[in-house]
């Protein structure tokens, strides 16, 4: 499996995790429960992973074009 496919798959799974965490926080708030303060920081690690993998996928075509010239 090459790196590009692995990073795409990783990005998909991390986005599912990020979405599930955010939905869980909103469900807790909707149920009237006030979560602990640290719960609001749970989406940040997946968000940073999404940012780095998304930037890689965004800039990859530009690096490939410059290498072919």
Short mmCIF file of C-alpha atoms in Angstrom, two decimals:
data_model
loop_
_atom_site.label_atom_id
_atom_site.label_comp_id
_atom_site.label_asym_id
_atom_site.label_seq_id
_atom_site.Cartn_x
_atom_site.Cartn_y
_atom_site.Cartn_z
CA UNK A 1 0.00 0.00 0.00
CA UNK A 2 1.55 3.31 -0.99
CA UNK A 3 1.70 6.37 1.24
CA UNK A 4 -0.97 8.33 -0.57
CA UNK A 5 -3.61 5.64 -0.12
CA UNK A 6 -2.61 5.10 3.51
CA UNK A 7 -2.88 8.81 4.32
CA UNK A 8 -6.26 9.06 2.61
CA UNK A 9 -7.59 6.12 4.61
CA UNK A 10 -6.11 7.55 7.81
CA UNK A 11 -7.74 10.92 7.07
CA UNK A 12 -11.13 9.26 6.59
CA UNK A 13 -11.00 7.33 9.85
CA UNK A 14 -9.75 10.29 11.87
CA UNK A 15 -12.55 12.44 10.43
CA UNK A 16 -15.08 9.84 11.61
CA UNK A 17 -13.50 9.92 15.08
CA UNK A 18 -13.51 13.73 15.16
CA UNK A 19 -17.17 13.87 14.09
CA UNK A 20 -18.18 11.30 16.70
CA UNK A 21 -16.44 13.23 19.48
CA UNK A 22 -18.10 16.52 18.49
CA UNK A 23 -21.53 14.87 18.24
CA UNK A 24 -21.05 13.26 21.66
CA UNK A 25 -20.25 16.64 23.20
CA UNK A 26 -23.35 18.21 21.66
CA UNK A 27 -25.50 15.28 22.83
CA UNK A 28 -24.21 15.75 26.36
CA UNK A 29 -24.98 19.45 26.21
CA UNK A 30 -28.42 18.77 24.75
CA UNK A 31 -29.17 16.31 27.55
CA UNK A 32 -28.51 19.06 30.06
CA UNK A 33 -25.25 17.64 31.36
CA UNK A 34 -22.31 19.96 31.74
CA UNK A 35 -19.21 17.94 30.80
CA UNK A 36 -15.88 18.47 32.50
CA UNK A 37 -13.71 21.19 31.03
CA UNK A 38 -11.19 18.71 29.58
CA UNK A 39 -13.90 17.13 27.41
CA UNK A 40 -13.93 20.23 25.24
CA UNK A 41 -10.27 19.58 24.37
CA UNK A 42 -10.89 16.02 23.11
CA UNK A 43 -11.54 17.07 19.47
CA UNK A 44 -8.23 18.92 19.22
CA UNK A 45 -5.80 15.99 18.67
CA UNK A 46 -7.88 14.52 15.81
CA UNK A 47 -8.32 18.02 14.40
CA UNK A 48 -4.55 18.55 14.24
CA UNK A 49 -4.11 15.15 12.59
CA UNK A 50 -6.78 16.10 10.06
CA UNK A 51 -5.04 19.39 9.42
CA UNK A 52 -1.67 17.77 8.69
CA UNK A 53 -3.05 14.95 6.55
CA UNK A 54 -5.33 17.39 4.71
CA UNK A 55 -2.44 19.74 3.99
CA UNK A 56 -0.41 16.82 2.69
CA UNK A 57 -3.23 15.78 0.35
CA UNK A 58 -3.79 19.37 -0.75
CA UNK A 59 -0.16 20.09 -1.66
CA UNK A 60 0.74 16.64 -3.02
CA UNK A 61 -0.35 17.37 -6.64
CA UNK A 62 1.77 20.53 -6.69
CA UNK A 63 4.87 18.67 -5.53
CA UNK A 64 4.25 15.93 -8.09
CA UNK A 65 3.98 18.50 -10.91
CA UNK A 66 7.18 20.25 -9.89
CA UNK A 67 9.03 16.92 -9.81
CA UNK A 68 7.89 16.05 -13.35
CA UNK A 69 9.11 19.28 -14.92
#
